[in-house]
């Protein structure tokens, strides 16, 4: 390679680096002006309204057609809420992606059990990477499972009738707390 070719290559790489820096800067700026992405998006993880998961728009269910959500797991917590006049316990999973998403699932649903089982077997350092949550329909019309991915790898964490979910939940919640400390 001649000196002139080397100089041209260096100049080209310098221009590319500058363009990449500008792109990163643009991506890190908050979204300004009019848009529809304000606030937190709450996603209900159950099969009640003809889809695997849905959100509410003015109280009306809106099916979510995307089959996966990828982002950083920021929080797992249980909360008592009122649904249809009854007090129930829900697992709330907070994911940071292009905005904050809060996934709500029944505390003892297969979706929650699968999610908690997968997070419990990871180490906190692994949770510095984005995870992908994908709802999977069960054979029964009411059953919804959660498939969890770390990168392209499925996190396999089987559970059964003898699984101590209280202990598993504590481990999963602690993993997330340590990862986000």
Coordinates of C-alpha atoms in Angstrom, one line a residue:
X1 CA 0.0 0.0 0.0
X2 CA 1.4 3.4 -1.0
X3 CA 1.6 6.4 1.3
X4 CA -1.2 8.1 -0.7
X5 CA -3.5 5.0 -0.4
X6 CA -2.7 4.8 3.4
X7 CA -3.6 8.5 3.8
X8 CA -6.8 8.1 1.8
X9 CA -7.7 5.1 4.0
X10 CA -7.0 7.0 7.2
X11 CA -9.1 10.0 5.9
X12 CA -12.0 7.7 5.0
X13 CA -11.9 6.0 8.4
X14 CA -11.8 9.4 10.2
X15 CA -14.9 10.5 8.2
X16 CA -16.6 7.2 9.2
X17 CA -15.7 7.7 12.8
X18 CA -17.1 11.2 12.8
X19 CA -20.4 10.0 11.1
X20 CA -20.7 7.2 13.7
X21 CA -20.2 9.7 16.6
X22 CA -22.9 12.0 15.0
X23 CA -25.3 9.0 14.7
X24 CA -24.7 8.0 18.4
X25 CA -25.3 11.6 19.5
X26 CA -28.5 11.7 17.5
X27 CA -29.8 8.4 19.0
X28 CA -29.0 9.6 22.5
X29 CA -31.0 12.8 22.2
X30 CA -34.6 12.8 23.7
X31 CA -37.4 12.8 21.2
X32 CA -38.7 16.3 20.7
X33 CA -41.9 17.6 19.1
X34 CA -45.1 15.7 18.6
X35 CA -45.2 11.9 18.9
X36 CA -47.1 9.0 20.4
X37 CA -44.4 7.6 22.6
X38 CA -45.0 9.5 25.9
X39 CA -45.0 7.7 29.2
X40 CA -44.9 4.1 30.2
X41 CA -46.5 1.4 28.1
X42 CA -48.3 -1.2 30.3
X43 CA -48.6 -4.6 28.7
X44 CA -51.1 -7.2 30.0
X45 CA -49.7 -10.7 29.5
X46 CA -52.7 -13.0 29.2
X47 CA -54.9 -14.4 26.5
X48 CA -58.2 -12.7 27.4
X49 CA -58.7 -10.5 24.4
X50 CA -57.7 -12.7 21.4
X51 CA -54.0 -12.0 21.5
X52 CA -51.0 -13.2 23.6
X53 CA -50.6 -9.7 25.1
X54 CA -52.3 -6.4 24.8
X55 CA -52.3 -2.8 26.1
X56 CA -55.3 -0.6 26.9
X57 CA -56.3 2.5 25.0
X58 CA -59.0 4.4 26.9
X59 CA -60.0 1.2 28.6
X60 CA -60.2 -0.8 25.4
X61 CA -57.9 -3.7 24.7
X62 CA -55.5 -3.2 21.8
X63 CA -53.7 -6.4 20.7
X64 CA -50.0 -6.3 20.4
X65 CA -48.9 -8.0 17.2
X66 CA -45.2 -8.0 17.9
X67 CA -44.1 -11.3 19.2
X68 CA -41.2 -10.2 21.4
X69 CA -40.0 -7.3 23.6
X70 CA -36.3 -6.7 24.0
X71 CA -34.8 -4.4 26.6
X72 CA -33.0 -4.0 29.9
X73 CA -34.7 -5.7 32.9
X74 CA -35.0 -2.9 35.5
X75 CA -37.4 -4.3 38.1
X76 CA -39.4 -7.3 39.2
X77 CA -42.0 -6.8 41.9
X78 CA -45.3 -8.1 43.1
X79 CA -48.2 -5.8 43.7
X80 CA -51.8 -6.2 45.0
X81 CA -54.3 -4.7 42.5
X82 CA -58.0 -4.7 42.0
X83 CA -59.4 -6.5 39.0
X84 CA -63.1 -6.9 38.4
X85 CA -63.9 -6.0 42.0
X86 CA -61.4 -8.5 43.5
X87 CA -58.0 -8.0 45.0
X88 CA -55.4 -10.1 43.1
X89 CA -51.6 -10.3 43.1
X90 CA -49.7 -9.5 40.0
X91 CA -46.0 -9.7 38.9
X92 CA -44.9 -6.4 37.4
X93 CA -41.8 -6.6 35.1
X94 CA -40.2 -3.3 34.1
X95 CA -38.3 -3.4 30.8
X96 CA -36.4 -0.4 29.5
X97 CA -36.3 -0.3 25.7
X98 CA -37.2 2.6 23.4
X99 CA -39.4 3.6 26.4
X100 CA -40.4 2.0 29.7
X101 CA -42.6 -1.1 29.5
X102 CA -44.4 -2.7 32.4
X103 CA -45.6 -6.2 31.9
X104 CA -48.4 -7.3 34.2
X105 CA -49.0 -11.0 34.7
X106 CA -50.8 -13.1 37.3
X107 CA -48.4 -13.9 40.2
X108 CA -48.9 -17.7 39.7
X109 CA -49.4 -17.8 36.0
X110 CA -47.2 -19.9 33.7
X111 CA -46.0 -16.7 32.2
X112 CA -44.8 -15.4 35.6
X113 CA -43.3 -18.8 36.6
X114 CA -41.3 -19.1 33.4
X115 CA -40.1 -15.5 33.6
X116 CA -39.1 -15.8 37.3
X117 CA -37.4 -19.2 36.7
X118 CA -35.3 -17.9 33.9
X119 CA -34.2 -14.7 35.7
X120 CA -33.4 -16.7 38.9
X121 CA -30.8 -18.9 37.1
X122 CA -29.0 -16.0 35.6
X123 CA -26.2 -14.1 37.4
X124 CA -26.7 -10.4 37.9
X125 CA -23.9 -9.6 35.4
X126 CA -25.8 -11.3 32.6
X127 CA -28.7 -8.8 33.3
X128 CA -26.5 -5.9 32.1
X129 CA -27.4 -7.2 28.6
X130 CA -30.8 -6.8 27.1
X131 CA -33.2 -9.7 27.5
X132 CA -36.0 -10.7 25.1
X133 CA -39.4 -11.8 26.4
X134 CA -41.6 -13.6 24.0
X135 CA -45.1 -14.8 24.9
X136 CA -45.9 -18.3 23.8
X137 CA -49.4 -19.8 23.6
X138 CA -50.1 -23.0 25.5
X139 CA -52.3 -25.8 24.3
X140 CA -55.1 -24.6 26.5
X141 CA -56.8 -21.3 25.3
X142 CA -56.0 -19.7 28.7
X143 CA -52.4 -20.7 29.1
X144 CA -49.6 -18.3 28.2
X145 CA -45.9 -19.1 28.6
X146 CA -42.9 -16.7 28.6
X147 CA -39.9 -17.6 26.6
X148 CA -36.8 -15.6 27.7
X149 CA -33.7 -15.0 25.6
X150 CA -30.3 -13.5 26.4
X151 CA -28.9 -12.5 23.1
X152 CA -29.9 -15.4 20.7
X153 CA -29.8 -18.0 23.5
X154 CA -33.0 -19.3 25.0
X155 CA -32.8 -19.4 28.8
X156 CA -34.1 -22.9 29.7
X157 CA -35.3 -23.0 33.3
X158 CA -37.9 -25.8 33.8
X159 CA -40.1 -25.7 36.8
X160 CA -42.6 -28.1 38.3
X161 CA -45.2 -28.7 41.0
X162 CA -42.5 -29.0 43.6
X163 CA -40.7 -25.8 42.7
X164 CA -40.5 -23.3 45.6
X165 CA -41.7 -20.2 43.8
X166 CA -41.4 -18.0 46.8
X167 CA -37.6 -18.8 47.0
X168 CA -37.3 -18.6 43.2
X169 CA -39.0 -15.2 43.2
X170 CA -36.7 -13.8 45.9
X171 CA -33.7 -15.0 43.9
X172 CA -34.9 -13.5 40.6
X173 CA -35.8 -10.1 42.3
X174 CA -32.4 -10.0 44.0
X175 CA -30.6 -10.7 40.7
X176 CA -32.4 -7.7 39.1
X177 CA -31.7 -5.5 42.1
X178 CA -28.0 -6.4 42.1
X179 CA -27.7 -5.9 38.3
X180 CA -29.2 -2.4 38.5
X181 CA -27.4 -1.2 41.7

